[in-house]
Tab-separated table of C-alpha atoms and ligand atoms in Angstrom:
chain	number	residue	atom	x	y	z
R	1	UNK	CA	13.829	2.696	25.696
R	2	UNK	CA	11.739	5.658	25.442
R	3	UNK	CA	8.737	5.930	23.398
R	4	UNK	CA	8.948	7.244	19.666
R	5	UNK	CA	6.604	9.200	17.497
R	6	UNK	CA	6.918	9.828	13.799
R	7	UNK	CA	5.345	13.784	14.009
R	8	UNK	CA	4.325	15.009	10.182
R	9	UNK	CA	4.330	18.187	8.996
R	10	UNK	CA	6.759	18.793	12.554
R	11	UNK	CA	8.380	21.882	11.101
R	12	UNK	CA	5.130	23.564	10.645
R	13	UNK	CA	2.618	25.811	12.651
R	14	UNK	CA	0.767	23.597	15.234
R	15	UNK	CA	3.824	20.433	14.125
R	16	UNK	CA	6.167	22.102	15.841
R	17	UNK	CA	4.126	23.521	18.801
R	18	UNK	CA	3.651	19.642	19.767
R	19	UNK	CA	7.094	18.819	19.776
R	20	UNK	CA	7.702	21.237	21.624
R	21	UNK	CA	4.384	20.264	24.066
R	22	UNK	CA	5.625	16.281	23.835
R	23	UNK	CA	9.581	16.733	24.367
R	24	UNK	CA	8.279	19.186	27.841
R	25	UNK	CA	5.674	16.828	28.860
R	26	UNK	CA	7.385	12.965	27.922
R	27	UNK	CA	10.122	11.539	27.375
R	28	UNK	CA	9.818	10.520	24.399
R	29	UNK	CA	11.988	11.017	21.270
R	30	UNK	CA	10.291	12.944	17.870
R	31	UNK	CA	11.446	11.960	13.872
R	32	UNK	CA	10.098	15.018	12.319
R	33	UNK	CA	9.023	14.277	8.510
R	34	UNK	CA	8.522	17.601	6.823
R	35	UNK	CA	9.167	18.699	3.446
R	36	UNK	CA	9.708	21.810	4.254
R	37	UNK	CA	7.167	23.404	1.876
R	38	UNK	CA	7.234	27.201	2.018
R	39	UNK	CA	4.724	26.851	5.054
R	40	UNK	CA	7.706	25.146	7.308
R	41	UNK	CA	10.860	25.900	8.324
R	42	UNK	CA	13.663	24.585	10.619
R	43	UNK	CA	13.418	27.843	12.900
R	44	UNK	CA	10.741	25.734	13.932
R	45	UNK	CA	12.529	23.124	15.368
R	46	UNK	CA	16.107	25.863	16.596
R	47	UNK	CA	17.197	25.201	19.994
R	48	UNK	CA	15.415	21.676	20.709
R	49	UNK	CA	17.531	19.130	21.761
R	50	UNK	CA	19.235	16.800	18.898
R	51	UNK	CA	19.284	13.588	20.887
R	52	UNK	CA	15.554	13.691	20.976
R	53	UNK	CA	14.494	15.032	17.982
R	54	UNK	CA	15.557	14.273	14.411
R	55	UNK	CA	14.046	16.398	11.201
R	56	UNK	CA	13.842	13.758	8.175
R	57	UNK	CA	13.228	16.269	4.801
R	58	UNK	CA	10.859	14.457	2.603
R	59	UNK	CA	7.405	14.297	1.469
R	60	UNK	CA	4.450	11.845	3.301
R	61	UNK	CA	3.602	10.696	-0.055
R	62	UNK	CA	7.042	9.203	-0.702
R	63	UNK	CA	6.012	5.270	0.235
R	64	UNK	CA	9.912	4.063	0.522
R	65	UNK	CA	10.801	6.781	2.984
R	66	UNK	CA	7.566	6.452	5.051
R	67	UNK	CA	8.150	2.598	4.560
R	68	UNK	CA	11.854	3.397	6.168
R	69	UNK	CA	10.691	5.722	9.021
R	70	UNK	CA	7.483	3.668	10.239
R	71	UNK	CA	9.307	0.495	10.568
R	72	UNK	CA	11.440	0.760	13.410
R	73	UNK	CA	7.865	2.058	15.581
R	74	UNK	CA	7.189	-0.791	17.183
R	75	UNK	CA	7.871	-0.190	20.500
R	76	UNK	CA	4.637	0.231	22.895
R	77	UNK	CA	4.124	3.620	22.884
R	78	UNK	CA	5.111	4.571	19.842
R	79	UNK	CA	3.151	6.203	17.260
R	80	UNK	CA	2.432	8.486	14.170
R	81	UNK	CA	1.250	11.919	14.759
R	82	UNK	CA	-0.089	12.805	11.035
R	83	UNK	CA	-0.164	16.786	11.042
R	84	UNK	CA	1.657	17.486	7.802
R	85	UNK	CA	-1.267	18.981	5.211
R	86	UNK	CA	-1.436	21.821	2.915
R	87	UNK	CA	-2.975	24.185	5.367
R	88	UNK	CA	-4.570	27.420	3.846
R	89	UNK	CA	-7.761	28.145	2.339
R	90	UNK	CA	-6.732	30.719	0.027
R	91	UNK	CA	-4.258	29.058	-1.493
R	92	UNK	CA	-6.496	25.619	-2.391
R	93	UNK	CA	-9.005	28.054	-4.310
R	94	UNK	CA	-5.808	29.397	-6.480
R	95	UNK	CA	-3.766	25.622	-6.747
R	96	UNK	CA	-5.363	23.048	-5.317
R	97	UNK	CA	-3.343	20.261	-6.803
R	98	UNK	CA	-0.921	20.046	-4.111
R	99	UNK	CA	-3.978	19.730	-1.357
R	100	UNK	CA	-5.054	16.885	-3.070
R	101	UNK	CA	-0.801	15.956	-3.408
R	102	UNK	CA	-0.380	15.983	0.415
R	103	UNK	CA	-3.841	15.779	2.110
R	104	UNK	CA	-5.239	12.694	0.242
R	105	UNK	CA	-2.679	10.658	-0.980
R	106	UNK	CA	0.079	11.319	1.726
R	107	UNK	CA	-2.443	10.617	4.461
R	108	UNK	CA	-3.170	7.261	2.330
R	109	UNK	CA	0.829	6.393	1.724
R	110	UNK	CA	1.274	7.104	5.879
R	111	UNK	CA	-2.275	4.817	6.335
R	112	UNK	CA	-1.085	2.182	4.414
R	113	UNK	CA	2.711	2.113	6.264
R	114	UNK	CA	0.063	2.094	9.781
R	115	UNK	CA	-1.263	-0.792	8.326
R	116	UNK	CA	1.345	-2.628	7.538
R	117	UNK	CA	3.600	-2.499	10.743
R	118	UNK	CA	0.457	-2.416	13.281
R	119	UNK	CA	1.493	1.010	14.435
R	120	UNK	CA	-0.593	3.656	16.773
R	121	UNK	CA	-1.959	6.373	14.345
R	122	UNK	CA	-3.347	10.264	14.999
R	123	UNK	CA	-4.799	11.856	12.636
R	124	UNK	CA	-4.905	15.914	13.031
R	125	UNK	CA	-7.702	17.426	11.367
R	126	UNK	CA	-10.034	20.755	11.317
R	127	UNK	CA	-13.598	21.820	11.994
R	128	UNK	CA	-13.738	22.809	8.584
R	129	UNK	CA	-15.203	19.605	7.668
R	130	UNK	CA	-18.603	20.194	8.826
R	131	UNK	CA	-18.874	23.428	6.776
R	132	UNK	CA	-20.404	26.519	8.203
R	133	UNK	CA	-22.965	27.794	10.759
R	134	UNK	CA	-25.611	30.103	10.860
R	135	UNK	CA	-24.470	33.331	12.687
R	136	UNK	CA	-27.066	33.177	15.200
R	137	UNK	CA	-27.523	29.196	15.317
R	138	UNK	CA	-27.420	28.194	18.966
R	139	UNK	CA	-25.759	24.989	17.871
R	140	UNK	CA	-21.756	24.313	17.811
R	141	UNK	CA	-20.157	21.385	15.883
R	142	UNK	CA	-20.254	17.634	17.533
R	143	UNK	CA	-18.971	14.700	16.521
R	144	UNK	CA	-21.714	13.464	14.782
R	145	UNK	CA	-22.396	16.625	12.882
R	146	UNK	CA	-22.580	15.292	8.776
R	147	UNK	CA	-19.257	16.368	6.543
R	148	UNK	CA	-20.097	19.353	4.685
R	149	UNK	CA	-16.467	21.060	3.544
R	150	UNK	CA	-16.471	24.504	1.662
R	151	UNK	CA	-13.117	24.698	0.162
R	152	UNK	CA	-10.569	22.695	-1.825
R	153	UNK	CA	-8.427	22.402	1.475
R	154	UNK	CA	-11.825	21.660	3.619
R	155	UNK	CA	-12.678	18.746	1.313
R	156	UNK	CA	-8.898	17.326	0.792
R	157	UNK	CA	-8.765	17.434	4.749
R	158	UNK	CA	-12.457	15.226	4.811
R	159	UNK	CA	-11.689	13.004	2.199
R	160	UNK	CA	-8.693	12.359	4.888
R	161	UNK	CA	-10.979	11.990	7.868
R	162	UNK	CA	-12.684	9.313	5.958
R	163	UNK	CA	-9.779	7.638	4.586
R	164	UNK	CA	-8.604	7.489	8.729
R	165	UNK	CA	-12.149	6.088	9.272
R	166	UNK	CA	-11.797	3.482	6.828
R	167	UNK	CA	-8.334	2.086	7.525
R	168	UNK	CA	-9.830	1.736	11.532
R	169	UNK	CA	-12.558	-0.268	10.173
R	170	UNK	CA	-11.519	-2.263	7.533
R	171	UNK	CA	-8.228	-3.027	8.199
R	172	UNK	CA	-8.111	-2.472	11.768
R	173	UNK	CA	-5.476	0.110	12.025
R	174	UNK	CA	-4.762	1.391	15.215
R	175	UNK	CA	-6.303	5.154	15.107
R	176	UNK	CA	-8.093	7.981	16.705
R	177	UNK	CA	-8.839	11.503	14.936
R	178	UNK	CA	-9.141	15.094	15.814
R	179	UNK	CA	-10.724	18.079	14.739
R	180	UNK	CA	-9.576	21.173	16.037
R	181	UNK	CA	-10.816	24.517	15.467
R	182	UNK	CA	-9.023	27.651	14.586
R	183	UNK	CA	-5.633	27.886	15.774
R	184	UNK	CA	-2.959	30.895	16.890
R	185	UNK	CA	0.294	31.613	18.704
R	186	UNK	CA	3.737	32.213	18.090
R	187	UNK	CA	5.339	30.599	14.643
R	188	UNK	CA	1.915	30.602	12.456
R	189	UNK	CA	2.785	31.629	8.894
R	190	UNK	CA	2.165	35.217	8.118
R	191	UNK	CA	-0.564	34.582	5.535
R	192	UNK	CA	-2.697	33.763	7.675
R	193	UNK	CA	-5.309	36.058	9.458
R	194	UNK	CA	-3.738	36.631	12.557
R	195	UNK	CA	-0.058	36.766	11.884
R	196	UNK	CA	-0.922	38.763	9.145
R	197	UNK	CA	-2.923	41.442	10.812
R	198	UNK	CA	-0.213	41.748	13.448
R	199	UNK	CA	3.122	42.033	11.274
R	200	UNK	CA	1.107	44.673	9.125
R	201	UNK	CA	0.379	46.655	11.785
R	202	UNK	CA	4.109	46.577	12.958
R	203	UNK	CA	4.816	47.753	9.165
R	204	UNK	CA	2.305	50.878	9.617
R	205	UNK	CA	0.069	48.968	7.357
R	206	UNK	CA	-3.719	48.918	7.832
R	207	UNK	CA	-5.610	45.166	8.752
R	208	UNK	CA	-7.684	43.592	5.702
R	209	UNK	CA	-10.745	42.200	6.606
R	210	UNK	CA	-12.511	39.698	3.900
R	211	UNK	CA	-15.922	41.452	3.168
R	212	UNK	CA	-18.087	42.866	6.186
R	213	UNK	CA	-16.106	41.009	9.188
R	214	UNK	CA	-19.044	39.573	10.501
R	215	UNK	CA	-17.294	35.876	10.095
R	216	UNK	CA	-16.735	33.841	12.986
R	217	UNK	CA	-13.778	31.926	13.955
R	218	UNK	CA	-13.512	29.588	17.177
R	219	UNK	CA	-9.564	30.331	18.776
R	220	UNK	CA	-8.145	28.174	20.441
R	221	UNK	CA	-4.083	28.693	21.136
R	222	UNK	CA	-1.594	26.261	19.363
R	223	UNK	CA	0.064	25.120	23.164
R	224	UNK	CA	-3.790	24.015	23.842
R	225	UNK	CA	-3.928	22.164	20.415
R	226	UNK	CA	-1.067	20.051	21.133
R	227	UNK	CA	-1.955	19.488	24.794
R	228	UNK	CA	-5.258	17.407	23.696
R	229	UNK	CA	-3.397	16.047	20.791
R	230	UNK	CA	-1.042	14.320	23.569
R	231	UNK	CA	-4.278	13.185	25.472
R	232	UNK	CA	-6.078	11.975	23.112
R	233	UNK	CA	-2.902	9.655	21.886
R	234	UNK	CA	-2.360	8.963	25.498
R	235	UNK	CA	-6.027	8.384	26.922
R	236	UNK	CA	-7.742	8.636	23.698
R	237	UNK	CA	-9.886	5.180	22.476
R	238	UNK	CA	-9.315	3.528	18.975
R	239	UNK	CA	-11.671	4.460	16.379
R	240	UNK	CA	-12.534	7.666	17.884
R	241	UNK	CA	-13.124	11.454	16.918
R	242	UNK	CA	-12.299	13.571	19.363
R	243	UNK	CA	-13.600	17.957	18.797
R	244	UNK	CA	-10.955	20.254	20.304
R	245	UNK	CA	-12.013	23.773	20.796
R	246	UNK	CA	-11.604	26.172	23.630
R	247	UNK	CA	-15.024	28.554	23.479
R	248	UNK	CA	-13.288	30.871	22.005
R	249	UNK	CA	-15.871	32.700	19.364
R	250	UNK	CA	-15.057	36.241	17.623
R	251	UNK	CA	-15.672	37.738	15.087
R	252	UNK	CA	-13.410	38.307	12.553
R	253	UNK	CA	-13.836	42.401	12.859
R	254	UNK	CA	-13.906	41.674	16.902
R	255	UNK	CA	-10.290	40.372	16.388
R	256	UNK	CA	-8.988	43.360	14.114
R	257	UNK	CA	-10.368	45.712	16.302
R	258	UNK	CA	-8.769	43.798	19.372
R	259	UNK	CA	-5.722	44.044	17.912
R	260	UNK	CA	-5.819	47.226	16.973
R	261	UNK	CA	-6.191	47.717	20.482
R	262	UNK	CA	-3.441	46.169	21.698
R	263	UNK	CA	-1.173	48.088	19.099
R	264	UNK	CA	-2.042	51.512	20.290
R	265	UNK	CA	-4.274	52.142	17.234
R	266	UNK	CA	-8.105	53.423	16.688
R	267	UNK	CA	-10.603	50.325	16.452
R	268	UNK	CA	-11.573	51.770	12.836
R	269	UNK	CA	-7.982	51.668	11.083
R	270	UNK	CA	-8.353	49.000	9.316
R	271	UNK	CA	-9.671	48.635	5.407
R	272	UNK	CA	-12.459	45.974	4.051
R	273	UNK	CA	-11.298	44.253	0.815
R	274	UNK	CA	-13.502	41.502	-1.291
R	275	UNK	CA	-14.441	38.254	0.601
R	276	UNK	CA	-13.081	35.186	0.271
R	277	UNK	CA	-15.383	32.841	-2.586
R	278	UNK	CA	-17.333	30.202	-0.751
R	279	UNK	CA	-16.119	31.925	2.574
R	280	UNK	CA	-17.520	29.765	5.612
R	281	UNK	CA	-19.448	32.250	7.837
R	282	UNK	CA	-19.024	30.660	11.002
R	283	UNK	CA	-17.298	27.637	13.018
R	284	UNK	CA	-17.944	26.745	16.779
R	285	UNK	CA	-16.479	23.731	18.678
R	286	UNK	CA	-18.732	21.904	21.169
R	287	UNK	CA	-15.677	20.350	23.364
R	288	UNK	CA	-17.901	18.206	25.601
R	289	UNK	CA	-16.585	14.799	24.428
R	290	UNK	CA	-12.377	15.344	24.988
R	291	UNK	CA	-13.426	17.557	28.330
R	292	UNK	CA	-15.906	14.841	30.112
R	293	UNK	CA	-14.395	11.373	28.805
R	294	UNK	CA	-10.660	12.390	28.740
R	295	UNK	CA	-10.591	15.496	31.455
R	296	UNK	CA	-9.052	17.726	29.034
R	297	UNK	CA	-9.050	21.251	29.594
R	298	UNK	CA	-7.141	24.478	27.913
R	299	UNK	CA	-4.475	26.146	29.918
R	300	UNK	CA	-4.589	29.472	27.929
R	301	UNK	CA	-8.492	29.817	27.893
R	302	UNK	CA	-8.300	33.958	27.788
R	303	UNK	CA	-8.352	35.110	24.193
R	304	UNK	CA	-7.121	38.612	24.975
R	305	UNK	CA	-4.759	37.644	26.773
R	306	UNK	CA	-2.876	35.063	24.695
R	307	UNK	CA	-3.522	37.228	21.793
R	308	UNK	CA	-1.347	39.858	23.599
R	309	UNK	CA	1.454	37.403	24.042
R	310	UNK	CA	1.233	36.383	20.747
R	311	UNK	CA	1.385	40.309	19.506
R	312	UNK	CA	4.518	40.307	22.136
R	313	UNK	CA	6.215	37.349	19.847
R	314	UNK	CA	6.068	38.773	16.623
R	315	UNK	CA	7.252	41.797	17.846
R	316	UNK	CA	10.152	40.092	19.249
R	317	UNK	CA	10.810	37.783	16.377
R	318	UNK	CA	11.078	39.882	13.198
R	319	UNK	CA	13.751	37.759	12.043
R	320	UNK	CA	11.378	34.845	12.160
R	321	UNK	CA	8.899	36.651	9.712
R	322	UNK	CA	10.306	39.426	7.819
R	323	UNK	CA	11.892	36.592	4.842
R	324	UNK	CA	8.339	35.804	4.240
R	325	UNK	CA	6.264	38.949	4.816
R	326	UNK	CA	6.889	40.853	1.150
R	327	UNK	CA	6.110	37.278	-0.823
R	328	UNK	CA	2.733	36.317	1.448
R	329	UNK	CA	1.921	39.883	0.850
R	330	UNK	CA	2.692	40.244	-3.056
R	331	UNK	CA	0.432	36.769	-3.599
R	332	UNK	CA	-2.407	38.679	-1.882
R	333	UNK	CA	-2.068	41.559	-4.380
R	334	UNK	CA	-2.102	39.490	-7.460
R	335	UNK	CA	-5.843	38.257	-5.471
R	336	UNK	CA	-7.032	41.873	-4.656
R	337	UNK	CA	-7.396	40.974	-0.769
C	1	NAD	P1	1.291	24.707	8.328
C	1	NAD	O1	0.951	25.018	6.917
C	1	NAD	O2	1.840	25.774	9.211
C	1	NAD	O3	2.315	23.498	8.393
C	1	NAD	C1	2.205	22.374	7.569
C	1	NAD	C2	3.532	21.624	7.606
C	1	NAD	O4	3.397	20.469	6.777
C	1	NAD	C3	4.701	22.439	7.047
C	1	NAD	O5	5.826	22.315	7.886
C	1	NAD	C4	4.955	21.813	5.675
C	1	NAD	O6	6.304	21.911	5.247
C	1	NAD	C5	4.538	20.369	5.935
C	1	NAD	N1	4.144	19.666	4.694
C	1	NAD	C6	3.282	20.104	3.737
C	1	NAD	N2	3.204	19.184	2.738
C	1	NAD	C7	3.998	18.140	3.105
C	1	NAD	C8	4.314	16.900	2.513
C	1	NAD	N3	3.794	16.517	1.325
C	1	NAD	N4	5.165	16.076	3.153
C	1	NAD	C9	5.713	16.421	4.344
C	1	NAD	N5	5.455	17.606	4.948
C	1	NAD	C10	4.605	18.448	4.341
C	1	NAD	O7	-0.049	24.101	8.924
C	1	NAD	P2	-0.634	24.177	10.397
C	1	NAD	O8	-1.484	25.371	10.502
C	1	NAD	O9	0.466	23.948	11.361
C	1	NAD	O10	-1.609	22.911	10.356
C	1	NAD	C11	-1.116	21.633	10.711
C	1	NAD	C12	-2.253	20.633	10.731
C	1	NAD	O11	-3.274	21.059	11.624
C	1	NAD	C13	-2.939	20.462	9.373
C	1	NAD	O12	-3.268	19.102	9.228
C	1	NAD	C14	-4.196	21.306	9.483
C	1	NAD	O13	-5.212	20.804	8.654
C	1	NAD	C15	-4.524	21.112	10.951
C	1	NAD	N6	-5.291	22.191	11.582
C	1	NAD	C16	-4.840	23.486	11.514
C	1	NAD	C17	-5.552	24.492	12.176
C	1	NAD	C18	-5.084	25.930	12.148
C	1	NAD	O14	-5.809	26.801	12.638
C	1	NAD	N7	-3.897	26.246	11.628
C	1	NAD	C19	-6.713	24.153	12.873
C	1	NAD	C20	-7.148	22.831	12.898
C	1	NAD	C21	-6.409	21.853	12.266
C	2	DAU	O1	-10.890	26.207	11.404
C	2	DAU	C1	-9.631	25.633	11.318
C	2	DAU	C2	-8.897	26.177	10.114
C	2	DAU	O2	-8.506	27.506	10.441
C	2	DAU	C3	-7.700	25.338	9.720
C	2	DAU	O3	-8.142	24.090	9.284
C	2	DAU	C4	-6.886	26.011	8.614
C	2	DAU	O4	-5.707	25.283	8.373
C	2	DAU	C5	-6.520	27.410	9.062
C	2	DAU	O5	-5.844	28.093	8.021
C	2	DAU	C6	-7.771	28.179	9.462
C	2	DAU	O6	-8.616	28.419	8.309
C	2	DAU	P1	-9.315	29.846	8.069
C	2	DAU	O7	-9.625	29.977	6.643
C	2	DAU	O8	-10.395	30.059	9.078
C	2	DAU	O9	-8.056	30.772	8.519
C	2	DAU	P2	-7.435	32.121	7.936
C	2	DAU	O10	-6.356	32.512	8.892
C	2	DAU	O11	-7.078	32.034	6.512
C	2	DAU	O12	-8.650	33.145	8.068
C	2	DAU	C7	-9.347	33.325	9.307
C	2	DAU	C8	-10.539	34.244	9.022
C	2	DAU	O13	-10.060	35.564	8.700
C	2	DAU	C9	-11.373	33.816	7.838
C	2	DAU	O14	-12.738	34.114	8.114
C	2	DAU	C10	-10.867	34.693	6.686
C	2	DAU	C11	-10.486	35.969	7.403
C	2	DAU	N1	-9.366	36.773	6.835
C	2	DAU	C12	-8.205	36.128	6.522
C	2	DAU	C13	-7.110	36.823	6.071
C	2	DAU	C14	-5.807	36.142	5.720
C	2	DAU	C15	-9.491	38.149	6.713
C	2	DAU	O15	-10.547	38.741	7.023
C	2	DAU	N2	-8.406	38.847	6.271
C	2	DAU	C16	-7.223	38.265	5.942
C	2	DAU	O16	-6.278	38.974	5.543
């Protein structure tokens, strides 16, 4: 019998990317448990094949249904694969009730059905936790750098961490972590920075950029995410936290003006609108641990270059994220960005 993993959140952004990664790469079979929140969708999932993955609608905090999925995984190999969270900054400084909904107590309700049947646990998590960086700081984040989140998402998804940490120490569970840093590729919701840049600029519509630019994110693409995510559940050891990142530091203003490039427009068409509150100036990923003691490495390591394909995808997929374009873009209006 093949292996089985429970994948949260499976119908999301970097969810579905890993089924897709796992059912290339294994042969193991995927439950998807997704509530399908406005961030996911069962586009996600179109075209993979039904005898190896099942989508299960419900919510992680739902302790019968997790009780009913978790279970039957206790086969050697099998294992949780916790990505489902609220995901986007913005929207935890508006609401963040249902960040502390999903990240906290559905990461407990999922702990607590780990503990109970013995079963293999991965917890997917961001840089965000360790807060920002100076601009010029030479240093990047390690493992050991101290918790420091910004937001209402950031500190939902450390108060998660920590639950993860606890459940490995006191109780044993079966678990290794990961903090990834800023993620793109095809499928990622248009509200956020990326997708959102590149389906205006298909509309004629100028970029936004949250107060001067200068802001630093650390890319990585979403096929590179999921790789080390399958590693680190493969190779990974118990208790650990593992930093995946892919030295991939720009600017915020470095990326709009890329893709400006790319779409055949000057590098100053683009408008600044008011920052972000509490807006993290800069994250950076020090990858040494996953490269040296697992012998991970990205396969998409050019920027440019996957940012292009990624441009390519939305092009080609308008039906993918025209239903959701007017509604991301109305909420920013009501927030003046
Ligand atoms: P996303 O918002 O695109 O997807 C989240 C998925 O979780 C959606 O399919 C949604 O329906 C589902 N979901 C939300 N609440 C749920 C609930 N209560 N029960 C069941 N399903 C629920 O997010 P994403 O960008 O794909 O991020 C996925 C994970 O990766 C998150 O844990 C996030 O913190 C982490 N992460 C994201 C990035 C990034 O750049 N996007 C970087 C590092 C880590
Ligand atoms: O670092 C990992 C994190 O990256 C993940 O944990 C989050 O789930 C993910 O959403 C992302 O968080 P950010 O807040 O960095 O991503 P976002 O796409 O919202 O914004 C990226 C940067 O771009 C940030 O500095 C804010 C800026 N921005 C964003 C939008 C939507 C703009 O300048 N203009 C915009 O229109």
């Amino acid at each position: 019998m093949s292996r089985h993993l429970l994948v949260t959140g499976g119908a999301g952004f970097i969810g579905s990317s890993f089924v897709r990664h796992v059912l290339a790469h294994t042969d193991a079979r995927v439950t998807v448990l997704d509530k399908l929140t406005y961030a996911g969708s069962t586009a996600n999932l179109h075209g993979l094949p039904t005898d190896r993955v099942r989508l299960v609608v419900g919510d992680i905090a739902d302790a019968a249904l997790v009780e009913e999925l978790v279970a039957p995984l206790t086969g050697e190999g099998d294992a949780i694969v916790h990505c489902a969270a609220e995901s986007h900054n913005d929207n935890s400084l508006h609401d963040p009730s249902p960040f502390l909904h999903t990240n906290l107590v559905g990461t407990f309700t999922l702990l607590e059905a780990a503990r109970r049947h013995g079963t293999r646990f991965h917890h997917i998590s961001t840089d965000e936790v360790y807060g920002e960086l100076d601009l010029d700081a030479p240093e990047r984040f390690t493992e050991t750098t101290p918790y420091n989140p910004s937001s209402p998402y950031s500190a939902t998804k450390a108060g998660s961490d920590l639950l993860v940490r606890a459940w490995v120490r006191s109780f044993g569970v079966r678990a290794t972590l990961s903090n990834c840093s800023n993620n793109y590729g095809p499928r990622q919701h248009v509200e956020k920075f990326i997708p959102r840049q590149i389906t205006s600029l298909i509309d004629g519509v100028r970029p936004r950029l949250y107060g001067t630019g200068e802001n630093v994110r650390d890319w990585i693409h979403a096929e590179d995410h999921s790789s080390a995510v399958l590693t680190i559940l493969e190779k990974g050891r118990i208790g650990q936290t593992y930093l995946i990142g892919a030295d991939g530091e720009r600017s915020n203003l470095e990326v709009v003006q890329l893709l400006l490039q790319l779409m055949g427009r000057e590098v100053d068409d683009f408008d600044h609108v008011p920052d972000r509150p509490g807006h993290d100036l800069r994250y950076a990923i020090d990858p040494t641990k996953l490269r040296e003691e697992l012998g991970w490495s990205p396969s998409c390591p050019d920027f440019a270059a996957g940012l292009a394909a990624t441009v390519d995808w939305y092009r080609r997929h308008e039906a993918w994220w025209r239903p959701q374009k007017a509604a991301a873009e109305a909420k920013y209006a009501r927030r003046g960005r």
